[in-house]
Amino acid sequence: MSQPPLPSCFLSIFFIILASYFLVINALVCRPDQIQALMQFKNEFESNGCNRSDYLNGVSCDNATGAVTKLQLPSGCFTGILRPNSSLFGLNHLRYLNLSYNNFASSSLPSEFSNLNRLEVLSLSFNGFIGQVPSSISSLIHLTHLNISHNEFTGSFPLVRNLTKLSFLDLSFNKFSGTIPSDLLLTMPFLSLLDLKKNSLTGTIQVPNSPSSSRLVFLSLGQNQFEAQILKPISKLINLNHLDVSSLNTTYPIDLNIFTSLKSLLVLHVSRNKLLPASLNASDITFHLESLVMRGCDITEFPNILKTLQNLRNLDLSRNRIEGKVPEWLWKLPRLSQVNLAYNSMTGLEGSSSEILVNSSVQLLDLAYNSMTGSFPIPPPNIIYLSAWNNSFTGNIPLQVCNRTSLVVFDLSYNKFTGPVPRCLSNLPIVNLRKNGLEGSIPDEFYRGALTQTLDLGFNRLTGKLPRSLLNCSSLRFLSVDNNIIEDTFPFWLKALPNLQVFTLRSNRFFGQLSPPDQVPLAFPELRILELSDNRFEGSLSPSYFVNWKASLFKVDEEGRIYMGDYKHAYFGYEDTLDLQYKGLFMEQGKVLTSYSTIDFSGNKLEGQIPESIGLLKALIALNLSNNAFTGHIPLSLANVTELESLDLSRNQLSGTIPKELGRLSFLSYVSVAHNQLNGEIPQGPQFSGQAESSFEGNAGLCGLPLPRSCSAPPTQQPKEEGEEKEEGVLNWKAVVIGYGPGLLLGLLIAHIIYSYKPK
Ligand SMILES: *[C@@H]1O[C@H](CO)[C@@H](O)[C@H](O)[C@H]1NC(C)=O
Ligand SMILES: *[C@@H]1O[C@H](CO)[C@@H](O)[C@H](O)[C@H]1NC(C)=O
Ligand SMILES: *[C@@H]1O[C@H](CO)[C@@H](O)[C@H](O)[C@H]1NC(C)=O
Ligand SMILES: *[C@@H]1O[C@H](CO)[C@@H](O)[C@H](O)[C@H]1NC(C)=O
Ligand SMILES: *[C@@H]1O[C@H](CO)[C@@H](O)[C@H](O)[C@H]1NC(C)=O
Ligand SMILES: *[C@@H]1O[C@H](CO)[C@@H](O)[C@H](O)[C@H]1NC(C)=O
Ligand SMILES: *[C@@H]1O[C@H](CO)[C@@H](O)[C@H](O)[C@H]1NC(C)=O
Ligand SMILES: *[C@@H]1O[C@H](CO)[C@@H](O)[C@H](O)[C@H]1NC(C)=O
Ligand SMILES: *[C@@H]1O[C@H](CO)[C@@H](O)[C@H](O)[C@H]1NC(C)=O
Ligand SMILES: *[C@@H]1O[C@H](CO)[C@@H](O)[C@H](O)[C@H]1NC(C)=O
Ligand SMILES: *[C@@H]1O[C@H](CO)[C@@H](O)[C@H](O)[C@H]1NC(C)=O
Ligand SMILES: *[C@@H]1O[C@H](CO)[C@@H](O)[C@H](O)[C@H]1NC(C)=O
């Protein structure tokens, strides 16, 4: 009757052998019972994404006893609830436990952690733990390193008083409230790092009477609800070299002089505080600061205090209200390397543009969102990131950028530059010169092995043809030449670019056929966004036109929310952005997820049928074919484009009915089929009937909501209709919640970027 438990027994022996194999490879000797506990621990969780060998690589055992002493899970290995009866708590010889970056969402921290009382290192950050930290944590008296940051812990400050050996304590990014225990620093003589950033803590902090007895070098208190009294004790922590007191929410301005006793201080974050203007002007402060971050401090004039900071490397004054010009002395600070002055009201740079920066050590310079005028300075010799977007600089783009081999991001978009596009763009990976007054043609000088990844020359006055040498840019991902006066045929030749994802040539004078001459379906292997509107393209598209759009054929799952052109660097980021203009949806300079696709062929002279293969583009969220001369029916296959949010087929010569199946596109928030020759009933359901009447006007034969004209012959198949109604009820609800919400197209996070939504 009952089967002997042989298979499972056999299985675990097999696992033990297998596991031992890995562990022996690591020259580690783990006892079988320990290995079994480890495997049991693994089985308590969903570990599909878990790489078995990585898991076991993170295990160490004691040479003499064979007990597990160290366990470090790879990121994202486990998902599930960490239960009090977990076999983890049997591994009571553990000294080092790192479970960071897994997903124990909604687990509270079991008090059984106290079994692991040999622990020296405990790291549980980024896990989604909730609830209070159990008091039993106080029995882990050997801990030197405790990191429970980036969870959802609540309640008062954990009971850590007895952990007298602690050297690192990181509670940041949780929801702890209440005060810091008054004797925290007194009872923890070895504490060198204390990170409490982003909690809801209040009150102040006590420091030992003899300040030199504190070993604290790193203290982060930012984004809590401390009061200003906390500054005074801090000023006694003379060994500090890193201090973050951002967002203190004090009622009176902070006097920077209070930090002058901190002779070792190298890094100071005081963002989002009100600062005493006079203390920003002091000339007698002797700081050795290397990094000073004062974002959003309401500063109105350039702080003279910086003059004395001869060691300064990193300066962030962004999001203040500083007026006037950037003083010339700033660039003479000998070590200055990163300067962020974005989002102020500065009017320019003091000094001669041909000289001020030529000897500067600056590598990252952000002047974006100011009101700077005049000609642009010759960039510093070792510049890596140079952004001055959204200012009013005039004159030519300085040709010296061609000489700056370290330059990666060059963004002078939204200015008033004139003259030619520099001939050396292919030296630079990311170039954005959008919305200027540049003239002439795009230089045909992209060399083999060009570095170009992003090239945005939109909204200039460029003429001529698209340079054929772009074919040398095999890394090109983003190409935007929209709103110029380029006169050329469709660049089928660009299909040779293996990485091209976004291509817009909206509003130019492109002409000719969009179908390749050899009638082979268009093939851009990675293309997701193609904007061709307002040109003079003509001819028809074959039914199989879209079959080779590989990148758009599959919808990437929600997890893969990766933005297109998200260039990440240790010290800067740049994100490709573009204007998306769909009727009812408008986004200037929006970020776009790699997993979605848009097509805009509107305002051309395209004719023939809409290709049935459009239905293959599972990732399509916006389609605009309006203002052409398309004929025939609306393809039924559109009902398969389930992510579609915006559909504009207006001003064509389409006939027949609107396929009822389109009523099921639950994300659809904008539809227009106005000015065609459609007839029959408008599909019912909120996506269609919720549209403006104007979305359907100019079709003599259409009837049903939202048009006032009702359809004369209502369907009579009672039972079927009931079923449908039920289903539609569900869809209705979804549509109200999602379809009329911001939707994906607009829900995409916006970068450094403005964004506007113009509802119909
Ligand atoms: C597991 O990770 C190791 C090293 O990180 C890698 O070599 C191996 O291919 C991975 N195995 C699987 C199945 O992903
Ligand atoms: C255990 O053995 C390894 C290699 O055999 C050696 O490197 C390590 O020091 C030993 N550890 C202890 C605690 O004896
Ligand atoms: C813990 O593991 C994460 C990655 O899994 C790593 O980034 C972190 O440095 C580790 N921390 C410690 C203290 O070992
Ligand atoms: C642990 O407890 C849960 C319920 O809380 C139970 O479902 C599970 O079987 C227990 N596991 C073991 C190994 O006892
Ligand atoms: C805590 O762990 C997280 C994730 O590994 C890490 O980013 C953070 O720097 C750690 N804190 C300390 C103080 O090491
Ligand atoms: C700390 O340790 C002392 C004695 O060593 C003990 O009496 C006290 O209860 C402990 N406190 C906590 C919070 O565990
Ligand atoms: C700042 O303090 C005031 C009271 O002084 C409080 O009402 C407000 O919520 C605090 N703001 C933050 C962000 O904590
Ligand atoms: C700062 O100093 C400058 C002269 O160096 C002076 O013009 C300005 O008024 C001072 N500002 C404040 C707030 O003291
Ligand atoms: C830049 O440095 C060079 C060499 O040190 C010097 O000759 C030149 O005058 C400097 N230029 C400026 C504008 O300071
Ligand atoms: C440029 O900056 C101004 C304010 O200085 C702002 O109103 C405008 O929207 C910005 N333009 C863009 C495209 O972000
Ligand atoms: C470009 O660099 C070379 C040396 O690397 C220098 O001789 C030349 O003057 C530079 N040109 C410009 C325009 O800065
Ligand atoms: C929609 O897709 C399904 C399978 O994905 C396919 O069988 C069906 O033919 C498609 N419908 C249309 C009208 O293309």
GROMACS .gro file of C-alpha atoms in nm, residues 364-631:
model
  268
  364LEU     CA    1   3.233   6.540  -1.548
  365LEU     CA    2   3.058   6.868  -1.606
  366ASP     CA    3   2.683   6.919  -1.593
  367LEU     CA    4   2.549   7.267  -1.670
  368ALA     CA    5   2.203   7.153  -1.780
  369TYR     CA    6   1.885   7.353  -1.707
  370ASN     CA    7   2.037   7.696  -1.655
  371SER     CA    8   2.006   8.012  -1.862
  372MET     CA    9   2.361   8.029  -1.985
  373THR     CA   10   2.438   8.240  -2.288
  374GLY     CA   11   2.746   8.321  -2.491
  375SER     CA   12   2.979   8.089  -2.671
  376PHE     CA   13   3.056   7.751  -2.526
  377PRO     CA   14   3.394   7.706  -2.357
  378ILE     CA   15   3.660   7.483  -2.505
  379PRO     CA   16   3.609   7.162  -2.307
  380PRO     CA   17   3.861   7.048  -2.045
  381PRO     CA   18   4.128   6.812  -2.179
  382ASN     CA   19   4.015   6.501  -1.989
  383ILE     CA   20   3.642   6.549  -2.007
  384ILE     CA   21   3.429   6.233  -1.996
  385TYR     CA   22   3.077   6.366  -1.954
  386LEU     CA   23   2.975   6.707  -2.081
  387SER     CA   24   2.616   6.820  -2.061
  388ALA     CA   25   2.478   7.168  -2.105
  389TRP     CA   26   2.138   7.080  -2.232
  390ASN     CA   27   1.857   7.332  -2.205
  391ASN     CA   28   2.057   7.657  -2.196
  392SER     CA   29   2.096   7.936  -2.449
  393PHE     CA   30   2.454   7.897  -2.565
  394THR     CA   31   2.521   8.043  -2.907
  395GLY     CA   32   2.792   8.021  -3.172
  396ASN     CA   33   2.952   7.710  -3.311
  397ILE     CA   34   2.995   7.376  -3.141
  398PRO     CA   35   3.359   7.388  -3.026
  399LEU     CA   36   3.564   7.173  -3.262
  400GLN     CA   37   3.797   7.079  -2.982
  401VAL     CA   38   3.550   6.813  -2.874
  402CYS     CA   39   3.698   6.620  -3.161
  403ASN     CA   40   4.020   6.607  -2.970
  404ARG     CA   41   3.880   6.486  -2.642
  405THR     CA   42   3.937   6.115  -2.666
  406SER     CA   43   3.798   6.051  -2.320
  407LEU     CA   44   3.461   6.209  -2.400
  408VAL     CA   45   3.170   5.964  -2.377
  409VAL     CA   46   2.860   6.179  -2.339
  410PHE     CA   47   2.831   6.505  -2.526
  411ASP     CA   48   2.492   6.667  -2.477
  412LEU     CA   49   2.440   7.024  -2.596
  413SER     CA   50   2.077   6.974  -2.690
  414TYR     CA   51   1.817   7.250  -2.648
  415ASN     CA   52   2.052   7.546  -2.702
  416LYS     CA   53   2.102   7.800  -2.978
  417PHE     CA   54   2.413   7.669  -3.147
  418THR     CA   55   2.453   7.748  -3.515
  419GLY     CA   56   2.699   7.653  -3.785
  420PRO     CA   57   2.793   7.304  -3.897
  421VAL     CA   58   2.780   6.970  -3.721
  422PRO     CA   59   3.141   6.886  -3.621
  423ARG     CA   60   3.306   6.639  -3.856
  424CYS     CA   61   3.425   6.409  -3.584
  425LEU     CA   62   3.103   6.272  -3.436
  426SER     CA   63   3.214   5.916  -3.479
  427ASN     CA   64   3.476   5.968  -3.208
  428LEU     CA   65   3.202   6.011  -2.953
  429PRO     CA   66   2.975   5.733  -2.828
  430ILE     CA   67   2.683   5.956  -2.727
  431VAL     CA   68   2.606   6.279  -2.907
  432ASN     CA   69   2.293   6.485  -2.854
  433LEU     CA   70   2.267   6.815  -3.043
  434ARG     CA   71   1.889   6.819  -3.066
  435LYS     CA   72   1.699   7.150  -3.092
  436ASN     CA   73   1.969   7.386  -3.204
  437GLY     CA   74   2.012   7.581  -3.525
  438LEU     CA   75   2.278   7.367  -3.690
  439GLU     CA   76   2.307   7.389  -4.067
  440GLY     CA   77   2.461   7.207  -4.358
  441SER     CA   78   2.455   6.835  -4.406
  442ILE     CA   79   2.548   6.563  -4.162
  443PRO     CA   80   2.918   6.503  -4.230
  444ASP     CA   81   2.972   6.180  -4.423
  445GLU     CA   82   3.273   6.097  -4.212
  446PHE     CA   83   3.184   5.807  -3.990
  447TYR     CA   84   3.485   5.583  -4.003
  448ARG     CA   85   3.507   5.208  -3.978
  449GLY     CA   86   3.484   5.113  -3.613
  450ALA     CA   87   3.306   5.437  -3.527
  451LEU     CA   88   3.211   5.460  -3.160
  452THR     CA   89   2.870   5.615  -3.221
  453GLN     CA   90   2.590   5.459  -3.015
  454THR     CA   91   2.345   5.745  -2.983
  455LEU     CA   92   2.314   6.026  -3.233
  456ASP     CA   93   2.039   6.283  -3.196
  457LEU     CA   94   2.043   6.570  -3.445
  458GLY     CA   95   1.669   6.633  -3.443
  459PHE     CA   96   1.516   6.983  -3.473
  460ASN     CA   97   1.799   7.156  -3.654
  461ARG     CA   98   1.819   7.292  -4.009
  462LEU     CA   99   2.016   7.009  -4.160
  463THR     CA  100   1.995   6.945  -4.534
  464GLY     CA  101   2.143   6.697  -4.778
  465LYS     CA  102   2.123   6.321  -4.744
  466LEU     CA  103   2.172   6.076  -4.465
  467PRO     CA  104   2.545   5.997  -4.474
  468ARG     CA  105   2.608   5.648  -4.608
  469SER     CA  106   2.908   5.619  -4.380
  470LEU     CA  107   2.664   5.570  -4.091
  471LEU     CA  108   2.695   5.209  -4.198
  472ASN     CA  109   3.030   5.208  -4.020
  473CYS     CA  110   2.858   5.269  -3.688
  474SER     CA  111   2.796   4.910  -3.596
  475SER     CA  112   2.723   5.009  -3.235
  476LEU     CA  113   2.454   5.259  -3.330
  477ARG     CA  114   2.140   5.205  -3.121
  478PHE     CA  115   1.959   5.534  -3.143
  479LEU     CA  116   1.940   5.755  -3.450
  480SER     CA  117   1.725   6.064  -3.457
  481VAL     CA  118   1.729   6.317  -3.740
  482ASP     CA  119   1.368   6.429  -3.711
  483ASN     CA  120   1.251   6.780  -3.798
  484ASN     CA  121   1.524   6.876  -4.040
  485ILE     CA  122   1.522   6.933  -4.415
  486ILE     CA  123   1.689   6.611  -4.521
  487GLU     CA  124   1.598   6.498  -4.870
  488ASP     CA  125   1.666   6.133  -4.933
  489THR     CA  126   1.506   5.797  -4.999
  490PHE     CA  127   1.433   5.549  -4.723
  491PRO     CA  128   1.765   5.416  -4.592
  492PHE     CA  129   1.710   5.043  -4.644
  493TRP     CA  130   2.086   5.013  -4.618
  494LEU     CA  131   2.065   5.084  -4.245
  495LYS     CA  132   1.934   4.733  -4.194
  496ALA     CA  133   2.295   4.625  -4.184
  497LEU     CA  134   2.326   4.790  -3.843
  498PRO     CA  135   2.283   4.503  -3.601
  499ASN     CA  136   2.198   4.714  -3.296
  500LEU     CA  137   1.969   4.987  -3.422
  501GLN     CA  138   1.668   5.011  -3.188
  502VAL     CA  139   1.527   5.357  -3.245
  503PHE     CA  140   1.514   5.540  -3.572
  504THR     CA  141   1.321   5.858  -3.631
  505LEU     CA  142   1.320   6.076  -3.938
  506ARG     CA  143   0.989   6.246  -3.872
  507SER     CA  144   0.924   6.575  -4.057
  508ASN     CA  145   1.185   6.581  -4.328
  509ARG     CA  146   1.172   6.553  -4.704
  510PHE     CA  147   1.226   6.182  -4.740
  511PHE     CA  148   1.054   6.036  -5.045
  512GLY     CA  149   0.998   5.716  -5.240
  513GLN     CA  150   0.897   5.365  -5.147
  514LEU     CA  151   0.899   5.216  -4.799
  515SER     CA  152   0.904   4.864  -4.938
  516PRO     CA  153   1.248   4.739  -5.027
  517PRO     CA  154   1.300   4.725  -5.404
  518ASP     CA  155   1.356   4.348  -5.397
  519GLN     CA  156   1.019   4.296  -5.220
  520VAL     CA  157   1.196   4.118  -4.934
  521PRO     CA  158   1.028   4.212  -4.606
  522LEU     CA  159   1.193   4.501  -4.426
  523ALA     CA  160   1.449   4.368  -4.178
  524PHE     CA  161   1.598   4.567  -3.897
  525PRO     CA  162   1.698   4.304  -3.649
  526GLU     CA  163   1.668   4.513  -3.333
  527LEU     CA  164   1.441   4.796  -3.441
  528ARG     CA  165   1.158   4.883  -3.202
  529ILE     CA  166   1.075   5.240  -3.276
  530LEU     CA  167   1.031   5.366  -3.628
  531GLU     CA  168   0.895   5.716  -3.678
  532LEU     CA  169   0.861   5.822  -4.040
  533SER     CA  170   0.572   6.065  -4.021
  534ASP     CA  171   0.541   6.383  -4.225
  535ASN     CA  172   0.759   6.291  -4.516
  536ARG     CA  173   0.675   6.209  -4.875
  537PHE     CA  174   0.688   5.833  -4.869
  538GLU     CA  175   0.457   5.659  -5.115
  539GLY     CA  176   0.362   5.320  -5.250
  540SER     CA  177   0.219   5.024  -5.070
  541LEU     CA  178   0.343   4.785  -4.804
  542SER     CA  179   0.341   4.413  -4.872
  543PRO     CA  180   0.127   4.195  -4.641
  544SER     CA  181   0.446   4.048  -4.494
  545TYR     CA  182   0.603   4.388  -4.433
  546PHE     CA  183   0.652   4.339  -4.059
  547VAL     CA  184   0.743   3.971  -4.041
  548ASN     CA  185   1.114   4.033  -3.989
  549TRP     CA  186   1.084   4.282  -3.706
  550LYS     CA  187   1.237   4.034  -3.471
  551ALA     CA  188   1.271   4.263  -3.173
  552SER     CA  189   0.906   4.361  -3.174
  553LEU     CA  190   0.764   4.013  -3.219
  554PHE     CA  191   0.792   3.919  -2.854
  555LYS     CA  192   0.671   4.099  -2.555
  556VAL     CA  193   0.936   4.107  -2.287
  557ASP     CA  194   0.792   4.021  -1.950
  558GLU     CA  195   0.730   4.296  -1.699
  559GLU     CA  196   1.041   4.203  -1.506
  560GLY     CA  197   1.258   4.311  -1.793
  561ARG     CA  198   1.187   4.680  -1.751
  562ILE     CA  199   1.502   4.800  -1.909
  563TYR     CA  200   1.514   5.143  -2.058
  564MET     CA  201   1.646   5.188  -2.401
  565GLY     CA  202   1.986   5.350  -2.408
  566ASP     CA  203   2.031   5.357  -2.034
  567TYR     CA  204   2.401   5.421  -2.019
  568LYS     CA  205   2.513   5.362  -1.667
  569HIS     CA  206   2.849   5.465  -1.538
  570ALA     CA  207   2.986   5.480  -1.186
  571TYR     CA  208   2.953   5.858  -1.183
  572PHE     CA  209   2.695   5.950  -1.442
  573GLY     CA  210   2.402   5.824  -1.632
  574TYR     CA  211   2.262   5.910  -1.968
  575GLU     CA  212   1.933   5.792  -2.102
  576ASP     CA  213   1.816   5.804  -2.459
  577THR     CA  214   1.493   5.994  -2.481
  578LEU     CA  215   1.261   6.081  -2.761
  579ASP     CA  216   0.947   6.275  -2.838
  580LEU     CA  217   0.654   6.045  -2.877
  581GLN     CA  218   0.365   6.214  -3.048
  582TYR     CA  219   0.051   6.016  -3.078
  583LYS     CA  220  -0.290   6.171  -3.094
  584GLY     CA  221  -0.395   6.215  -2.736
  585LEU     CA  222  -0.059   6.110  -2.610
  586PHE     CA  223   0.237   6.338  -2.617
  587MET     CA  224   0.563   6.293  -2.443
  588GLU     CA  225   0.856   6.518  -2.504
  589GLN     CA  226   1.188   6.359  -2.431
  590GLY     CA  227   1.045   6.049  -2.274
  591LYS     CA  228   1.237   5.743  -2.176
  592VAL     CA  229   1.132   5.428  -2.351
  593LEU     CA  230   1.145   5.073  -2.229
  594THR     CA  231   1.333   4.834  -2.452
  595SER     CA  232   1.043   4.598  -2.437
  596TYR     CA  233   0.798   4.816  -2.628
  597SER     CA  234   0.764   4.919  -2.983
  598THR     CA  235   0.599   5.212  -3.164
  599ILE     CA  236   0.536   5.283  -3.531
  600ASP     CA  237   0.440   5.614  -3.686
  601PHE     CA  238   0.402   5.632  -4.063
  602SER     CA  239   0.146   5.913  -4.056
  603GLY     CA  240   0.138   6.205  -4.294
  604ASN     CA  241   0.280   6.031  -4.598
  605LYS     CA  242   0.124   5.909  -4.921
  606LEU     CA  243   0.114   5.539  -4.846
  607GLU     CA  244  -0.154   5.334  -5.017
  608GLY     CA  245  -0.283   4.981  -5.051
  609GLN     CA  246  -0.380   4.760  -4.760
  610ILE     CA  247  -0.247   4.782  -4.409
  611PRO     CA  248  -0.016   4.478  -4.385
  612GLU     CA  249  -0.180   4.189  -4.205
  613SER     CA  250   0.161   4.112  -4.049
  614ILE     CA  251   0.115   4.409  -3.816
  615GLY     CA  252  -0.058   4.158  -3.589
  616LEU     CA  253   0.275   3.987  -3.529
  617LEU     CA  254   0.418   4.284  -3.339
  618LYS     CA  255   0.332   4.173  -2.989
  619ALA     CA  256   0.534   4.453  -2.831
  620LEU     CA  257   0.363   4.734  -3.021
  621ILE     CA  258   0.206   4.995  -2.795
  622ALA     CA  259   0.136   5.275  -3.042
  623LEU     CA  260   0.052   5.269  -3.410
  624ASN     CA  261  -0.016   5.575  -3.621
  625LEU     CA  262  -0.094   5.532  -3.990
  626SER     CA  263  -0.317   5.838  -4.020
  627ASN     CA  264  -0.312   6.082  -4.308
  628ASN     CA  265  -0.221   5.838  -4.579
  629ALA     CA  266  -0.418   5.675  -4.856
  630PHE     CA  267  -0.454   5.324  -4.714
  631THR     CA  268  -0.748   5.129  -4.855
   0.00000   0.00000   0.00000
